[in-house]
GROMACS .gro file of C-alpha atoms in nm:
model
  350
    1UNK     CA    1   8.173  17.013  13.692
    2UNK     CA    2   8.080  17.108  13.335
    3UNK     CA    3   8.430  17.253  13.283
    4UNK     CA    4   8.589  16.921  13.376
    5UNK     CA    5   8.398  16.715  13.118
    6UNK     CA    6   8.582  16.843  12.806
    7UNK     CA    7   8.915  16.794  12.982
    8UNK     CA    8   8.822  16.430  13.047
    9UNK     CA    9   8.718  16.385  12.685
   10UNK     CA   10   8.347  16.361  12.773
   11UNK     CA   11   8.041  16.520  12.617
   12UNK     CA   12   7.691  16.525  12.762
   13UNK     CA   13   7.406  16.405  12.539
   14UNK     CA   14   7.057  16.523  12.637
   15UNK     CA   15   6.737  16.396  12.475
   16UNK     CA   16   6.436  16.515  12.671
   17UNK     CA   17   6.478  16.387  13.024
   18UNK     CA   18   6.750  16.142  12.920
   19UNK     CA   19   7.112  16.244  12.981
   20UNK     CA   20   7.428  16.045  12.923
   21UNK     CA   21   7.801  16.111  12.911
   22UNK     CA   22   7.974  16.004  12.590
   23UNK     CA   23   8.331  15.994  12.468
   24UNK     CA   24   8.346  16.123  12.107
   25UNK     CA   25   8.696  15.978  12.071
   26UNK     CA   26   8.576  15.630  12.172
   27UNK     CA   27   8.266  15.655  11.951
   28UNK     CA   28   8.484  15.741  11.653
   29UNK     CA   29   8.702  15.436  11.713
   30UNK     CA   30   8.398  15.211  11.760
   31UNK     CA   31   8.251  15.336  11.431
   32UNK     CA   32   8.583  15.264  11.258
   33UNK     CA   33   8.602  14.915  11.408
   34UNK     CA   34   8.248  14.838  11.291
   35UNK     CA   35   8.343  14.942  10.936
   36UNK     CA   36   8.654  14.720  10.948
   37UNK     CA   37   8.445  14.427  11.079
   38UNK     CA   38   8.192  14.466  10.796
   39UNK     CA   39   8.472  14.481  10.541
   40UNK     CA   40   8.633  14.165  10.680
   41UNK     CA   41   8.296  13.989  10.689
   42UNK     CA   42   8.233  14.076  10.325
   43UNK     CA   43   8.583  13.963  10.229
   44UNK     CA   44   8.546  13.637  10.417
   45UNK     CA   45   8.212  13.559  10.252
   46UNK     CA   46   8.306  13.654   9.893
   47UNK     CA   47   8.670  13.541   9.866
   48UNK     CA   48   8.794  13.184   9.844
   49UNK     CA   49   8.833  12.897   9.601
   50UNK     CA   50   8.492  12.995   9.458
   51UNK     CA   51   8.483  13.378   9.427
   52UNK     CA   52   8.137  13.529   9.473
   53UNK     CA   53   8.072  13.889   9.362
   54UNK     CA   54   7.985  14.126   9.646
   55UNK     CA   55   7.688  14.254   9.445
   56UNK     CA   56   7.545  13.901   9.439
   57UNK     CA   57   7.572  13.882   9.819
   58UNK     CA   58   7.374  14.205   9.854
   59UNK     CA   59   7.098  14.082   9.621
   60UNK     CA   60   7.089  13.741   9.790
   61UNK     CA   61   6.991  13.902  10.122
   62UNK     CA   62   6.654  13.985   9.966
   63UNK     CA   63   6.643  13.742   9.675
   64UNK     CA   64   6.811  13.409   9.768
   65UNK     CA   65   6.774  13.287   9.408
   66UNK     CA   66   7.032  13.550   9.304
   67UNK     CA   67   7.301  13.292   9.390
   68UNK     CA   68   7.347  12.967   9.205
   69UNK     CA   69   7.306  12.640   9.392
   70UNK     CA   70   7.680  12.596   9.444
   71UNK     CA   71   7.732  12.960   9.545
   72UNK     CA   72   7.440  12.946   9.787
   73UNK     CA   73   7.581  12.636   9.956
   74UNK     CA   74   7.933  12.782   9.985
   75UNK     CA   75   7.816  13.120  10.115
   76UNK     CA   76   7.534  13.024  10.351
   77UNK     CA   77   7.651  12.682  10.476
   78UNK     CA   78   8.030  12.720  10.483
   79UNK     CA   79   8.161  13.077  10.477
   80UNK     CA   80   7.895  13.271  10.668
   81UNK     CA   81   7.894  13.039  10.975
   82UNK     CA   82   8.273  13.044  10.970
   83UNK     CA   83   8.316  13.422  10.975
   84UNK     CA   84   8.040  13.466  11.235
   85UNK     CA   85   8.198  13.197  11.452
   86UNK     CA   86   8.534  13.374  11.425
   87UNK     CA   87   8.377  13.701  11.538
   88UNK     CA   88   8.188  13.540  11.824
   89UNK     CA   89   8.472  13.328  11.960
   90UNK     CA   90   8.714  13.620  11.934
   91UNK     CA   91   8.467  13.841  12.120
   92UNK     CA   92   8.424  13.576  12.390
   93UNK     CA   93   8.800  13.543  12.437
   94UNK     CA   94   8.845  13.921  12.440
   95UNK     CA   95   8.584  13.969  12.711
   96UNK     CA   96   8.725  13.678  12.909
   97UNK     CA   97   9.073  13.827  12.898
   98UNK     CA   98   8.949  14.171  13.004
   99UNK     CA   99   8.760  14.026  13.301
  100UNK     CA  100   9.052  13.808  13.404
  101UNK     CA  101   9.297  14.099  13.392
  102UNK     CA  102   9.055  14.307  13.596
  103UNK     CA  103   8.998  14.053  13.871
  104UNK     CA  104   9.368  13.969  13.902
  105UNK     CA  105   9.482  14.332  13.847
  106UNK     CA  106   9.747  14.186  13.623
  107UNK     CA  107   9.789  14.280  13.258
  108UNK     CA  108   9.949  13.941  13.188
  109UNK     CA  109   9.643  13.743  13.294
  110UNK     CA  110   9.453  13.555  13.027
  111UNK     CA  111   9.246  13.234  13.037
  112UNK     CA  112   9.500  13.075  12.805
  113UNK     CA  113   9.789  13.161  13.036
  114UNK     CA  114   9.643  13.017  13.356
  115UNK     CA  115   9.555  12.672  13.226
  116UNK     CA  116   9.186  12.726  13.148
  117UNK     CA  117   9.219  12.652  12.777
  118UNK     CA  118   9.440  12.351  12.825
  119UNK     CA  119   9.217  12.211  13.100
  120UNK     CA  120   8.909  12.258  12.883
  121UNK     CA  121   9.092  12.114  12.580
  122UNK     CA  122   9.186  11.793  12.762
  123UNK     CA  123   8.827  11.723  12.870
  124UNK     CA  124   8.663  11.823  12.540
  125UNK     CA  125   8.920  11.626  12.340
  126UNK     CA  126   8.848  11.319  12.552
  127UNK     CA  127   8.476  11.369  12.497
  128UNK     CA  128   8.510  11.415  12.120
  129UNK     CA  129   8.737  11.116  12.060
  130UNK     CA  130   8.605  10.869  12.317
  131UNK     CA  131   8.234  10.960  12.302
  132UNK     CA  132   8.177  11.097  11.948
  133UNK     CA  133   7.800  11.040  11.967
  134UNK     CA  134   7.757  11.289  12.253
  135UNK     CA  135   7.556  11.600  12.160
  136UNK     CA  136   7.732  11.932  12.092
  137UNK     CA  137   7.544  12.087  12.385
  138UNK     CA  138   7.755  11.889  12.631
  139UNK     CA  139   8.091  12.008  12.499
  140UNK     CA  140   8.085  12.350  12.672
  141UNK     CA  141   7.976  12.181  12.997
  142UNK     CA  142   8.267  11.940  12.974
  143UNK     CA  143   8.503  12.220  12.880
  144UNK     CA  144   8.381  12.434  13.171
  145UNK     CA  145   8.448  12.148  13.412
  146UNK     CA  146   8.804  12.111  13.283
  147UNK     CA  147   8.861  12.486  13.280
  148UNK     CA  148   8.728  12.532  13.633
  149UNK     CA  149   8.947  12.249  13.757
  150UNK     CA  150   9.258  12.404  13.603
  151UNK     CA  151   9.173  12.754  13.728
  152UNK     CA  152   9.087  12.622  14.075
  153UNK     CA  153   9.416  12.436  14.090
  154UNK     CA  154   9.607  12.755  14.003
  155UNK     CA  155   9.411  12.953  14.263
  156UNK     CA  156   9.480  12.693  14.531
  157UNK     CA  157   9.853  12.700  14.457
  158UNK     CA  158   9.883  13.079  14.423
  159UNK     CA  159   9.643  13.166  14.713
  160UNK     CA  160   9.617  13.521  14.578
  161UNK     CA  161   9.493  13.606  14.228
  162UNK     CA  162   9.636  13.958  14.237
  163UNK     CA  163  10.002  13.856  14.259
  164UNK     CA  164  10.226  13.784  13.956
  165UNK     CA  165  10.289  13.427  14.068
  166UNK     CA  166   9.924  13.353  13.985
  167UNK     CA  167  10.007  13.391  13.614
  168UNK     CA  168  10.342  13.212  13.645
  169UNK     CA  169  10.179  12.914  13.819
  170UNK     CA  170   9.910  12.920  13.553
  171UNK     CA  171  10.173  12.887  13.282
  172UNK     CA  172  10.318  12.587  13.466
  173UNK     CA  173   9.975  12.421  13.492
  174UNK     CA  174   9.916  12.493  13.122
  175UNK     CA  175  10.239  12.316  13.032
  176UNK     CA  176  10.140  12.020  13.250
  177UNK     CA  177   9.809  11.978  13.068
  178UNK     CA  178   9.985  12.036  12.736
  179UNK     CA  179  10.223  11.752  12.823
  180UNK     CA  180   9.920  11.526  12.881
  181UNK     CA  181   9.786  11.622  12.538
  182UNK     CA  182  10.128  11.552  12.387
  183UNK     CA  183  10.137  11.207  12.547
  184UNK     CA  184   9.799  11.132  12.394
  185UNK     CA  185   9.915  11.252  12.052
  186UNK     CA  186  10.210  11.014  12.051
  187UNK     CA  187  10.012  10.707  12.153
  188UNK     CA  188   9.671  10.748  11.986
  189UNK     CA  189   9.554  10.621  11.648
  190UNK     CA  190   9.677  10.824  11.350
  191UNK     CA  191   9.323  10.924  11.246
  192UNK     CA  192   9.243  11.046  11.597
  193UNK     CA  193   9.571  11.238  11.608
  194UNK     CA  194   9.489  11.415  11.281
  195UNK     CA  195   9.147  11.518  11.412
  196UNK     CA  196   9.298  11.635  11.740
  197UNK     CA  197   9.573  11.836  11.570
  198UNK     CA  198   9.328  12.031  11.355
  199UNK     CA  199   9.107  12.102  11.655
  200UNK     CA  200   9.391  12.199  11.888
  201UNK     CA  201   9.535  12.435  11.627
  202UNK     CA  202   9.223  12.650  11.649
  203UNK     CA  203   9.074  12.583  11.308
  204UNK     CA  204   8.732  12.724  11.217
  205UNK     CA  205   8.680  12.501  10.913
  206UNK     CA  206   8.419  12.291  11.096
  207UNK     CA  207   8.198  12.586  11.197
  208UNK     CA  208   7.827  12.521  11.140
  209UNK     CA  209   7.503  12.696  11.229
  210UNK     CA  210   7.418  12.451  11.513
  211UNK     CA  211   7.767  12.499  11.661
  212UNK     CA  212   7.724  12.875  11.634
  213UNK     CA  213   7.396  12.854  11.826
  214UNK     CA  214   7.564  12.647  12.098
  215UNK     CA  215   7.835  12.911  12.137
  216UNK     CA  216   7.573  13.187  12.148
  217UNK     CA  217   7.366  13.011  12.415
  218UNK     CA  218   7.667  12.992  12.647
  219UNK     CA  219   7.806  13.333  12.560
  220UNK     CA  220   7.491  13.532  12.645
  221UNK     CA  221   7.462  13.448  13.019
  222UNK     CA  222   7.836  13.487  13.078
  223UNK     CA  223   7.836  13.824  12.900
  224UNK     CA  224   7.538  13.942  13.104
  225UNK     CA  225   7.719  13.849  13.426
  226UNK     CA  226   8.021  14.057  13.327
  227UNK     CA  227   7.812  14.356  13.219
  228UNK     CA  228   7.592  14.352  13.530
  229UNK     CA  229   7.896  14.340  13.758
  230UNK     CA  230   8.097  14.596  13.559
  231UNK     CA  231   8.019  14.892  13.786
  232UNK     CA  232   8.109  14.695  14.098
  233UNK     CA  233   8.432  14.589  13.927
  234UNK     CA  234   8.517  14.957  13.869
  235UNK     CA  235   8.471  15.020  14.242
  236UNK     CA  236   8.678  14.713  14.333
  237UNK     CA  237   8.976  14.861  14.148
  238UNK     CA  238   8.990  15.132  14.417
  239UNK     CA  239   9.108  14.871  14.667
  240UNK     CA  240   8.949  14.612  14.892
  241UNK     CA  241   8.885  14.846  15.185
  242UNK     CA  242   8.733  15.121  14.973
  243UNK     CA  243   8.518  14.872  14.779
  244UNK     CA  244   8.391  14.709  15.098
  245UNK     CA  245   8.312  15.050  15.245
  246UNK     CA  246   8.109  15.135  14.934
  247UNK     CA  247   7.900  14.820  14.970
  248UNK     CA  248   8.067  14.587  14.719
  249UNK     CA  249   8.056  14.221  14.817
  250UNK     CA  250   8.404  14.128  14.703
  251UNK     CA  251   8.376  13.752  14.753
  252UNK     CA  252   8.064  13.724  14.538
  253UNK     CA  253   8.203  13.968  14.281
  254UNK     CA  254   8.527  13.772  14.243
  255UNK     CA  255   8.339  13.443  14.215
  256UNK     CA  256   8.106  13.572  13.942
  257UNK     CA  257   8.383  13.745  13.747
  258UNK     CA  258   8.598  13.435  13.774
  259UNK     CA  259   8.335  13.186  13.656
  260UNK     CA  260   8.213  13.401  13.363
  261UNK     CA  261   8.554  13.415  13.183
  262UNK     CA  262   8.598  13.041  13.236
  263UNK     CA  263   8.255  12.981  13.082
  264UNK     CA  264   8.334  13.206  12.784
  265UNK     CA  265   8.670  13.038  12.730
  266UNK     CA  266   8.527  12.688  12.766
  267UNK     CA  267   8.252  12.762  12.513
  268UNK     CA  268   8.506  12.900  12.265
  269UNK     CA  269   8.745  12.607  12.310
  270UNK     CA  270   8.459  12.359  12.281
  271UNK     CA  271   8.349  12.504  11.946
  272UNK     CA  272   8.672  12.591  11.761
  273UNK     CA  273   8.960  12.455  11.965
  274UNK     CA  274   9.241  12.645  12.132
  275UNK     CA  275   9.294  12.997  11.995
  276UNK     CA  276   9.560  13.161  12.208
  277UNK     CA  277   9.652  13.520  12.288
  278UNK     CA  278   9.331  13.685  12.160
  279UNK     CA  279   9.223  13.736  12.521
  280UNK     CA  280   9.563  13.884  12.607
  281UNK     CA  281   9.600  14.128  12.317
  282UNK     CA  282   9.243  14.261  12.282
  283UNK     CA  283   9.210  14.419  12.633
  284UNK     CA  284   9.541  14.603  12.596
  285UNK     CA  285   9.433  14.738  12.257
  286UNK     CA  286   9.094  14.839  12.402
  287UNK     CA  287   9.256  15.030  12.689
  288UNK     CA  288   9.482  15.212  12.448
  289UNK     CA  289   9.213  15.303  12.194
  290UNK     CA  290   8.892  15.347  12.395
  291UNK     CA  291   8.981  15.403  12.761
  292UNK     CA  292   8.682  15.431  12.996
  293UNK     CA  293   8.559  15.195  13.268
  294UNK     CA  294   8.498  14.822  13.281
  295UNK     CA  295   8.190  14.826  13.060
  296UNK     CA  296   8.371  15.013  12.782
  297UNK     CA  297   8.669  14.781  12.827
  298UNK     CA  298   8.449  14.472  12.792
  299UNK     CA  299   8.277  14.594  12.475
  300UNK     CA  300   8.603  14.718  12.326
  301UNK     CA  301   8.781  14.391  12.404
  302UNK     CA  302   8.495  14.195  12.251
  303UNK     CA  303   8.508  14.397  11.928
  304UNK     CA  304   8.885  14.385  11.898
  305UNK     CA  305   8.904  14.017  11.992
  306UNK     CA  306   8.648  13.932  11.724
  307UNK     CA  307   8.839  14.136  11.467
  308UNK     CA  308   9.169  13.969  11.560
  309UNK     CA  309   9.034  13.616  11.520
  310UNK     CA  310   8.844  13.702  11.201
  311UNK     CA  311   9.154  13.866  11.051
  312UNK     CA  312   9.372  13.570  11.153
  313UNK     CA  313   9.126  13.323  10.999
  314UNK     CA  314   9.099  13.527  10.678
  315UNK     CA  315   9.478  13.550  10.645
  316UNK     CA  316   9.524  13.180  10.713
  317UNK     CA  317   9.254  13.087  10.462
  318UNK     CA  318   9.329  13.330  10.179
  319UNK     CA  319   9.695  13.435  10.199
  320UNK     CA  320   9.834  13.083  10.154
  321UNK     CA  321   9.561  12.928   9.933
  322UNK     CA  322   9.507  12.647   9.856
  323UNK     CA  323   9.686  12.570  10.185
  324UNK     CA  324   9.484  12.675  10.491
  325UNK     CA  325   9.660  12.771  10.815
  326UNK     CA  326   9.440  12.757  11.128
  327UNK     CA  327   9.356  13.087  11.293
  328UNK     CA  328   9.512  12.972  11.620
  329UNK     CA  329   9.854  12.942  11.456
  330UNK     CA  330   9.830  13.280  11.279
  331UNK     CA  331   9.728  13.470  11.592
  332UNK     CA  332   9.998  13.295  11.799
  333UNK     CA  333  10.261  13.436  11.562
  334UNK     CA  334  10.143  13.779  11.677
  335UNK     CA  335  10.065  13.694  12.038
  336UNK     CA  336  10.397  13.532  12.123
  337UNK     CA  337  10.610  13.845  12.067
  338UNK     CA  338  10.336  14.057  12.228
  339UNK     CA  339  10.351  13.846  12.544
  340UNK     CA  340  10.731  13.867  12.556
  341UNK     CA  341  10.704  14.247  12.525
  342UNK     CA  342  10.462  14.259  12.820
  343UNK     CA  343  10.696  14.040  13.025
  344UNK     CA  344  10.987  14.272  12.945
  345UNK     CA  345  10.787  14.578  13.051
  346UNK     CA  346  10.701  14.410  13.383
  347UNK     CA  347  11.040  14.248  13.444
  348UNK     CA  348  11.097  14.441  13.771
  349UNK     CA  349  10.762  14.335  13.918
  350UNK     CA  350  10.782  13.959  13.863
   0.00000   0.00000   0.00000
């Protein structure tokens, strides 16, 4: 057994009575991703229309008076919530995409491709424009209701989540909801249309600390569900008969791992609007870089999804200044060709 571990890229770590298998290759990539995330965070906080020296940021962590009043407001009330929201929403979408691809056994699956985002967007947009006084806490609930309705409709039509037509029907449902949003955009008041367009484009300009706390409150339970069921999901990939024989309750597992991605997606959509393709790209990158089981895939997808959205937001905010392009548009420019490439690779199985 010990001879097989190096061949599989594993090393055993022993500390007293504690023993755990680690992948040095994956740890090296994770360390590199953390460094890149810190660099992007620092860039996002210091760069903009009001440049702030990085040395001032470091001193301000211990001595808040190191920043002037204007710098303190820009850094702590505008930029820091924005970059943290980008990381969190990207991580939520990455984990949601990884779980959805696992449960459907389809690399094309993504909450944005089966109508979840559009269903959540329709309900949240209605709530924001028709009932603006409603608390932020209710937005994820409303988004979850719309997302579950869209996902349930796709499941009812497809009857089998593991077949390619599940994704194809999801795309059709997404277009149907998108048509409803388009009808609203052509008939609503101009001011409402402008608000809706910025939100639907996936802009993080309105990120605030309360909104970040709302996203965190909904992200934690959904993430725990996915992590707790990760080992059972690994067993389920062996096949239904093998999983049942090993004691996995497939019906409950599928229900939990279906609701959790919808909840993550609804919370993300409710806070920053529709950011597409992050949940599709991140799991594929995580499989390529980190490998491992479902737990490693979830963490890797979360890290890479957060980096993708943060990078897209930084590019849209800084590369075209003073014009700001929403992160959803920037990441779609990458995700569209990526999705077409995946379709081409699977052309004989559709």
